[in-house]
Structures are given as structure tokens and as C-alpha cells.
């Protein structure tokens, strides 16, 4: 195994730990909380399905979006999952995750590590068209799971619909269809009592 | 929510069940067996990393490869995971999974369901350049996890190195670098006693 492959294997073995990073929300069957690795896969699938609704396809690169989603949560191996509605923990989230990103992507060969770090940073900033699309899909996923389950992670934290719209406001900049989906899911969740 | 979005949501909620399909192999920390959703994510990450080693890049489409990987295990929601070294269970694997594929992809809008069924079938046949690349990466993943852990799923079933090479022979048609990686991992596993 040459040095480059060894570095790539070290990275992929480190990434294995994302399967043990536990998020707040539950699977739809309520059996357990979701981990960040399976969340990432589910988000990739949703991005593929929802891509047809992007109004600005000429500015988007689906492969780049999927790359972004694939690696966006790796920082949680070091920094842990930060519950999106935990305002206190979100204050220093970027700094904690930026440190973590530098640590994990440094395991890769230099060029690949730099590429992935830049892709991670692009996702975090939510400025480019690709990042806005990726973030919209990422943010809709726990709403979907919370709506079609008992919404336990929302109930535990007493989340209101106003806070959902406020916290997930990147979705306003994403595809109209995802924005409408969010509104529909929030209404459904209110009807079920998952959101107050 | 219009009919098309409703169908897409029904599909994505069905896909959530892949997080509860348990594979034979363990995570590298040995804490538990891996599920098929997190395996799929890990495989996508590996495909992105290994793409640089493909000798036939002009014949490959990485986005298509990732689509293929993203959906390749969804059939297990219906058909269950089939241990690759279980010869008896592998005899009717294709028929069981083909039925499952028809059932799950039918949840999608017709055009999208047909596209995904075709992509699934392409992966299964291992004939196109994209499918051979995708299958090579998919097949190397449990070898990687078995090598860098106690190799419990191999030990339980008394797997030999000869059977690994025989069963994963699609890797011979993939990138030379993945072929070499397989040989290196098998040697390492023999040294550790994970393979006999």
C-alpha cells in the first residue's frame, strides 16, 4: 500500500466513527435515534429526488452537491452533533467544527484534504447555489422524520412551528417546492401535536 | 402536497427502513454490526476517494456511479441482507431482490421509479464500466472493515482468503489500485488471523 492509499484508508476508517454519532431525531418507527452516517445517506437520496425541483439548475452541479452532503457531518466525529435548536451550543459551533474539519481532512493526501475542507466550508457558509440546495435538503430531513413519527425530539425540547421556520430559514432560499414541503410538514406536525 | 411529491415522500419514508437492515460485518470498533444505510454512505465516500484510480475515466460517470450505490441496497428492505458467502441464500438472491426492486421503486412517480429500477438492474448485472467500478468499491468495504477490526463476521463463518478472492472477483475487472488493495487487505487479515 503506497503512502497515498494509506492516507485514504486512514481517513475512511476515521469516517467509520460517524456511524456512532447520534443525532436528536428518531427513525420514523421510533425505535432509536438516528446516527449521522445514515442521515447523510438519506439526505443524498433526497437530494437526488428533489433535484428536479431546482429552479436554477444551470447554476447547480448535482455531483458537487452530493460530495458536499457526503462529507458535511464528518466534523461531528470530533465536535459531536449539535442540536439545531440548542442556541447556546450553536454559538461556538462553527469554531468547534472548523477545528474538527482541519483535523479530519488532514488525514487525507494534501490535495484531496484541501478539496474536501473547501467543500465542507462551502456547505457551512450557505452562500453558493450548490450549498443552498444542499443545506435545504439537509434541513428538511429531520422535519420529515419528525413529522412522520411521534416527533419525540421536538416534543422533548418543546419546539414551536415559529422556531422551525426561523431556524431553517435557509430553506426560503432553496427550491420553492422544498419551501412548500416544509410548510406542509409543519402544518401536519401541528395537527399531530408534534409541534406546538 | 401534489401527487408527485407525495409519491417521493412515500419512497423516502420507505427508504428509512434501510437503517434497520443489519449486515453481517461489524463496525471497526466491534461495537455492533453495520446497517445497510450507513454502509451505503461509507461506500459513496470511498467511491469519491477511489475515483482517481479508475484507468477508464472517459467511460465513467461518477454521478451515475453514486446514484447506483445510493440505491443498490434498498431492495434489502424487502429481501433482507444476503451474506455474500452464503452460497445457498445467493442462489435465489436475484429473483428475491428483483421482486423487491419492483415493489420499492413503484412507490416513486413512474418516470423516476423506472429510472431507479434501471439503475439498480445495471448495478446488479455488473456489466457496464460504471457498474463494475461501483461494485468493486461496494465489495471492498466489508473487507476493509473486517481487516481493521477483529474480522468477527469472517471468523464466525470460517472464511478463507481463497473464498474472498473467488467471491469478490468483480474487483479483478475494477481499478488496478482496488485490486492491489484487496490483496494487501487479505494479507493483513491473514496475519491477524481474521482469515484462514
Coordinates of C-alpha atoms in Angstrom, one line a residue:
Chain A
X1 CA 0.0 0.0 0.0
X2 CA 1.6 3.3 -1.0
X3 CA 1.5 6.4 1.2
X4 CA -1.4 8.0 -0.7
X5 CA -3.7 4.9 -0.3
X6 CA -2.6 4.6 3.3
X7 CA -3.8 8.1 4.0
X8 CA -7.1 7.5 2.2
X9 CA -7.7 4.3 4.2
X10 CA -6.9 6.1 7.5
X11 CA -9.5 8.7 6.5
X12 CA -12.1 6.2 5.6
X13 CA -11.5 4.3 8.8
X14 CA -11.9 7.5 10.8
X15 CA -15.1 8.2 8.9
X16 CA -16.4 4.9 10.2
X17 CA -16.9 6.6 13.6
X18 CA -19.7 8.8 12.1
X19 CA -21.9 5.7 12.5
X20 CA -21.7 6.1 16.2
X21 CA -22.5 9.9 16.3
X22 CA -26.1 10.0 17.4
X23 CA -28.5 12.8 16.4
X24 CA -31.5 14.1 18.3
X25 CA -34.2 12.9 16.0
X26 CA -35.6 9.4 15.8
X27 CA -36.2 7.0 12.9
X28 CA -39.8 7.1 11.7
X29 CA -40.5 3.8 13.5
X30 CA -39.4 5.4 16.8
X31 CA -37.1 2.5 17.6
X32 CA -34.0 4.6 18.2
X33 CA -32.3 8.0 17.4
X34 CA -30.7 8.3 14.0
X35 CA -27.0 8.3 13.5
X36 CA -25.2 10.9 11.3
X37 CA -23.9 8.3 8.8
X38 CA -27.3 7.0 7.9
X39 CA -28.8 10.6 8.0
X40 CA -26.1 11.5 5.4
X41 CA -27.2 8.7 3.1
X42 CA -30.8 9.5 3.4
X43 CA -30.1 13.2 2.6
X44 CA -28.2 12.2 -0.5
X45 CA -31.2 10.1 -1.7
X46 CA -33.5 13.1 -1.0
X47 CA -31.1 15.5 -2.9
X48 CA -31.3 13.1 -6.0
X49 CA -35.1 13.0 -5.8
X50 CA -35.6 16.8 -5.2
X51 CA -33.1 18.0 -7.8
X52 CA -35.8 18.2 -10.4
X53 CA -37.4 21.0 -8.4
X54 CA -34.4 23.3 -8.5
X55 CA -35.3 26.4 -10.5
X56 CA -31.7 27.3 -11.1
X57 CA -30.4 24.0 -12.5
X58 CA -28.0 25.8 -14.8
X59 CA -26.1 27.1 -11.7
X60 CA -26.1 23.7 -9.9
X61 CA -23.8 20.7 -10.1
X62 CA -25.5 17.7 -8.5
X63 CA -22.3 15.7 -8.2
X64 CA -20.8 18.6 -6.2
X65 CA -23.9 18.9 -4.1
X66 CA -23.7 15.2 -3.2
X67 CA -20.0 15.5 -2.4
X68 CA -20.9 18.3 -0.1
X69 CA -23.6 16.3 1.6
X70 CA -21.4 13.2 1.9
X71 CA -18.8 15.0 4.0
X72 CA -20.8 17.7 5.7
X73 CA -21.3 15.8 9.0
X74 CA -17.8 14.3 9.3
X75 CA -16.8 17.1 11.7
X76 CA -19.2 15.6 14.2
X77 CA -16.8 12.8 14.9
X78 CA -14.7 15.3 16.7
X79 CA -17.2 18.0 17.6
X80 CA -20.4 15.9 18.2
X81 CA -23.8 16.6 16.8
X82 CA -25.2 20.0 17.7
X83 CA -29.0 20.0 18.1
X84 CA -30.1 22.7 15.7
X85 CA -32.5 24.3 18.3
X86 CA -29.8 24.4 21.0
X87 CA -29.0 28.2 20.8
X88 CA -26.2 28.1 23.4
X89 CA -24.4 25.2 21.7
X90 CA -24.8 26.8 18.3
X91 CA -22.9 29.9 19.4
X92 CA -19.4 28.3 19.1
X93 CA -20.5 25.6 16.7
X94 CA -18.6 26.9 13.7
X95 CA -15.3 27.3 15.6
X96 CA -15.6 23.8 17.1
X97 CA -16.4 22.3 13.7
X98 CA -13.8 24.2 11.9
X99 CA -11.1 22.8 14.2
X100 CA -12.6 19.3 13.7
X101 CA -12.6 19.8 9.9
X102 CA -9.0 20.7 9.9
X103 CA -8.2 17.6 11.9
X104 CA -10.1 15.1 9.9
X105 CA -9.4 16.3 6.4
X106 CA -5.7 16.5 7.2
X107 CA -5.7 12.7 7.3
X108 CA -6.2 12.7 3.5
X109 CA -3.4 13.3 0.9
X110 CA -2.9 17.1 0.9
X111 CA -4.7 17.9 -2.4
X112 CA -7.7 15.7 -1.5
X113 CA -7.9 17.0 2.0
X114 CA -7.8 20.6 0.8
X115 CA -10.5 19.9 -1.7
X116 CA -12.8 18.4 1.0
X117 CA -12.1 21.1 3.5
X118 CA -13.1 23.7 0.9
X119 CA -16.2 21.7 0.1
X120 CA -17.1 21.5 3.8
X121 CA -16.6 25.2 4.2
X122 CA -18.7 26.0 1.2
X123 CA -21.5 23.9 2.7
X124 CA -21.2 25.7 6.1
X125 CA -21.3 29.2 4.5
X126 CA -24.6 28.5 2.6
X127 CA -23.7 31.1 0.0
X128 CA -23.3 29.3 -3.3
X129 CA -26.2 27.9 -5.2
X130 CA -25.0 24.3 -4.6
X131 CA -24.6 25.0 -0.9
X132 CA -28.1 26.5 -0.6
X133 CA -29.6 23.5 -2.3
X134 CA -27.6 21.0 -0.2
X135 CA -28.5 22.8 3.1
X136 CA -32.2 23.0 2.2
X137 CA -32.3 19.2 1.7
X138 CA -30.2 18.6 4.8
X139 CA -32.5 20.7 6.9
X140 CA -35.8 19.2 5.6
X141 CA -34.7 15.7 6.6
X142 CA -35.3 15.8 10.3
X143 CA -38.5 17.7 9.7
X144 CA -39.7 14.8 7.6
X145 CA -38.7 12.2 10.2
X146 CA -40.2 14.2 13.0
X147 CA -43.5 14.7 11.1
X148 CA -44.0 11.0 10.2
X149 CA -43.1 9.7 13.6
X150 CA -44.2 10.9 17.1
X151 CA -41.8 13.9 16.8
X152 CA -40.2 12.9 20.0
X153 CA -37.1 15.1 19.6
X154 CA -39.3 18.2 19.1
X155 CA -41.7 17.3 21.9
X156 CA -38.7 16.7 24.3
X157 CA -37.5 20.2 23.5
X158 CA -40.9 21.9 23.2
X159 CA -40.2 23.2 19.7
X160 CA -42.8 25.6 18.1
X161 CA -43.5 25.9 14.4
X162 CA -42.3 29.5 14.5
X163 CA -38.9 28.2 15.7
X164 CA -38.8 25.7 12.9
X165 CA -39.3 28.4 10.2
X166 CA -36.9 30.7 11.9
X167 CA -34.1 28.1 12.4
X168 CA -34.4 26.5 9.0
X169 CA -34.6 29.8 7.1
X170 CA -32.0 28.7 4.5
X171 CA -34.9 26.7 3.0
X172 CA -36.5 30.0 1.9
X173 CA -33.6 30.5 -0.5
X174 CA -33.9 26.9 -1.8
X175 CA -36.3 25.4 -4.3
X176 CA -39.9 26.6 -4.0
X177 CA -41.1 23.0 -3.8
X178 CA -39.0 22.3 -0.7
X179 CA -40.2 25.6 0.9
X180 CA -43.8 24.4 0.3
X181 CA -42.9 20.9 1.6
X182 CA -41.6 22.5 4.8
X183 CA -44.9 24.5 5.2
X184 CA -47.0 21.3 4.6
X185 CA -44.9 19.2 7.1
X186 CA -45.2 21.9 9.8
X187 CA -49.0 22.0 9.3
X188 CA -49.2 18.2 9.5
X189 CA -46.9 18.2 12.6
X190 CA -49.1 20.8 14.3
X191 CA -52.2 18.7 13.6
X192 CA -50.5 15.7 15.2
X193 CA -49.3 17.7 18.2
X194 CA -45.6 17.1 17.3
X195 CA -45.1 20.8 17.2
X196 CA -46.7 23.4 19.3
Chain B
X1 CA -48.5 18.4 -1.4
X2 CA -49.1 17.3 -5.0
X3 CA -49.3 13.7 -6.1
X4 CA -45.7 13.6 -7.3
X5 CA -44.2 14.9 -4.1
X6 CA -46.5 12.6 -2.1
X7 CA -45.0 9.6 -4.0
X8 CA -41.5 10.8 -3.5
X9 CA -42.1 11.3 0.2
X10 CA -43.6 7.8 0.5
X11 CA -40.5 6.4 -1.1
X12 CA -38.1 8.3 1.1
X13 CA -40.1 7.2 4.2
X14 CA -39.9 3.6 3.0
X15 CA -36.1 4.1 2.5
X16 CA -35.9 5.0 6.2
X17 CA -36.3 1.3 6.9
X18 CA -32.8 0.5 5.4
X19 CA -31.4 1.9 8.6
X20 CA -32.8 -1.2 10.3
X21 CA -31.4 -3.7 7.9
X22 CA -28.4 -5.3 9.6
X23 CA -25.4 -6.7 7.7
X24 CA -23.1 -9.4 8.8
X25 CA -19.9 -7.3 9.3
X26 CA -19.2 -5.2 12.3
X27 CA -18.1 -1.5 12.6
X28 CA -14.3 -1.3 13.1
X29 CA -14.8 -0.7 16.8
X30 CA -16.6 -4.0 17.1
X31 CA -19.5 -2.4 19.0
X32 CA -22.2 -3.7 16.7
X33 CA -23.0 -5.0 13.2
X34 CA -23.3 -2.4 10.5
X35 CA -26.6 -1.4 8.9
X36 CA -27.1 -1.1 5.2
X37 CA -27.9 2.7 5.2
X38 CA -24.6 3.6 6.9
X39 CA -22.8 1.1 4.7
X40 CA -24.2 2.8 1.6
X41 CA -22.9 6.2 2.8
X42 CA -19.5 4.8 3.6
X43 CA -19.3 3.3 0.1
X44 CA -20.2 6.6 -1.6
X45 CA -17.4 8.2 0.3
X46 CA -15.0 5.5 -0.8
X47 CA -16.1 5.8 -4.4
X48 CA -15.4 9.5 -4.3
X49 CA -11.9 8.8 -2.9
X50 CA -11.0 6.0 -5.2
X51 CA -12.3 7.5 -8.4
X52 CA -8.9 9.0 -9.2
X53 CA -7.6 5.4 -9.6
X54 CA -10.0 4.4 -12.4
X55 CA -8.0 3.8 -15.6
X56 CA -11.1 4.3 -17.8
X57 CA -12.3 7.7 -16.5
X58 CA -13.5 8.6 -20.0
X59 CA -16.1 5.8 -19.8
X60 CA -17.2 6.6 -16.3
X61 CA -19.7 9.0 -14.8
X62 CA -19.1 9.5 -11.1
X63 CA -22.6 11.0 -10.5
X64 CA -24.2 7.9 -12.1
X65 CA -21.9 5.6 -10.0
X66 CA -23.0 7.4 -6.8
X67 CA -26.7 7.2 -7.8
X68 CA -26.2 3.4 -8.3
X69 CA -24.5 3.0 -5.0
X70 CA -27.1 5.1 -3.2
X71 CA -30.0 2.9 -4.2
X72 CA -28.3 -0.5 -4.6
X73 CA -29.2 -1.9 -1.2
X74 CA -32.8 -0.6 -1.0
X75 CA -34.1 -4.0 -2.1
X76 CA -32.9 -5.3 1.3
X77 CA -35.8 -3.6 3.0
X78 CA -38.0 -6.3 1.4
X79 CA -35.4 -9.1 0.7
X80 CA -33.1 -8.7 3.7
X81 CA -29.3 -8.6 3.6
X82 CA -27.8 -11.7 1.9
X83 CA -24.4 -12.6 3.3
X84 CA -22.1 -12.7 0.3
X85 CA -20.5 -16.0 1.4
X86 CA -23.9 -17.8 2.0
X87 CA -24.0 -19.9 -1.2
X88 CA -27.4 -21.3 -0.6
X89 CA -29.1 -17.9 0.0
X90 CA -27.3 -16.4 -3.0
X91 CA -28.9 -18.9 -5.4
X92 CA -32.3 -17.1 -5.5
X93 CA -30.9 -13.7 -4.4
X94 CA -31.5 -12.1 -7.8
X95 CA -35.1 -13.2 -8.0
X96 CA -35.9 -12.1 -4.5
X97 CA -34.3 -8.8 -4.9
X98 CA -35.8 -8.2 -8.3
X99 CA -39.3 -8.6 -6.8
X100 CA -38.3 -6.2 -4.1
X101 CA -36.9 -3.7 -6.5
X102 CA -40.2 -3.7 -8.4
X103 CA -42.1 -3.1 -5.2
X104 CA -40.0 -0.3 -3.8
X105 CA -39.3 1.7 -6.9
X106 CA -43.0 1.6 -7.8
X107 CA -43.6 3.9 -4.9
X108 CA -41.9 6.7 -6.9
X109 CA -43.5 8.6 -9.8
X110 CA -43.4 6.4 -12.8
X111 CA -40.5 8.0 -14.7
X112 CA -38.3 8.3 -11.6
X113 CA -39.2 4.7 -10.5
X114 CA -38.3 3.4 -13.9
X115 CA -35.0 5.3 -13.9
X116 CA -34.1 3.9 -10.5
X117 CA -35.1 0.4 -11.3
X118 CA -32.9 0.5 -14.4
X119 CA -30.0 1.9 -12.4
X120 CA -30.5 -0.9 -9.8
X121 CA -30.5 -3.5 -12.5
X122 CA -27.4 -2.0 -14.1
X123 CA -25.6 -2.3 -10.8
X124 CA -26.7 -5.9 -10.3
X125 CA -25.6 -7.0 -13.7
X126 CA -22.0 -5.7 -13.2
X127 CA -21.6 -5.2 -17.0
X128 CA -21.2 -1.5 -17.7
X129 CA -18.0 0.4 -16.7
X130 CA -19.9 2.4 -14.1
X131 CA -21.4 -0.8 -12.6
X132 CA -18.0 -2.5 -12.4
X133 CA -16.5 0.5 -10.6
X134 CA -19.4 0.8 -8.2
X135 CA -19.4 -3.0 -7.4
X136 CA -15.7 -3.0 -6.8
X137 CA -16.0 -0.3 -4.3
X138 CA -19.1 -1.9 -2.7
X139 CA -17.2 -5.2 -2.4
X140 CA -14.0 -3.8 -0.9
X141 CA -15.9 -2.1 2.0
X142 CA -16.6 -5.1 4.2
X143 CA -13.1 -6.4 3.5
X144 CA -11.8 -3.1 4.9
X145 CA -14.0 -3.2 8.0
X146 CA -13.2 -6.9 8.6
X147 CA -9.4 -6.3 8.2
X148 CA -9.3 -3.3 10.6
X149 CA -11.4 -5.0 13.3
X150 CA -11.4 -8.5 14.7
X151 CA -13.0 -9.8 11.5
X152 CA -15.7 -11.4 13.5
X153 CA -18.1 -12.0 10.6
X154 CA -15.4 -13.8 8.7
X155 CA -14.3 -15.8 11.8
X156 CA -17.9 -16.8 12.6
X157 CA -18.3 -18.3 9.1
X158 CA -14.7 -19.6 8.8
X159 CA -14.0 -17.7 5.6
X160 CA -10.7 -18.4 3.8
X161 CA -8.7 -15.9 1.6
X162 CA -9.3 -18.1 -1.4
X163 CA -13.1 -17.6 -0.9
X164 CA -12.6 -13.9 -0.6
X165 CA -10.9 -13.7 -3.9
X166 CA -13.3 -16.1 -5.6
X167 CA -16.4 -14.3 -4.2
X168 CA -15.3 -10.8 -4.9
X169 CA -14.0 -11.5 -8.4
X170 CA -15.7 -8.4 -9.9
X171 CA -12.8 -6.5 -8.3
X172 CA -10.4 -8.0 -10.8
X173 CA -12.3 -6.0 -13.5
X174 CA -12.1 -2.8 -11.5
X175 CA -9.3 -0.3 -11.0
X176 CA -5.8 -1.9 -10.5
X177 CA -5.4 0.0 -7.3
X178 CA -8.5 -1.5 -5.7
X179 CA -7.3 -5.0 -6.8
X180 CA -4.0 -4.3 -5.1
X181 CA -5.8 -3.0 -2.1
X182 CA -7.8 -6.2 -1.8
X183 CA -4.6 -8.3 -2.0
X184 CA -3.0 -6.2 0.7
X185 CA -6.1 -6.4 3.0
X186 CA -6.3 -10.1 2.6
X187 CA -2.6 -10.5 3.5
X188 CA -3.1 -8.3 6.6
X189 CA -6.2 -10.2 7.6
X190 CA -4.3 -13.5 7.3
X191 CA -1.5 -12.1 9.5
X192 CA -4.1 -11.1 12.1
X193 CA -5.9 -14.4 11.9
X194 CA -9.1 -12.8 10.7
X195 CA -9.0 -15.0 7.6
X196 CA -7.7 -18.6 7.4

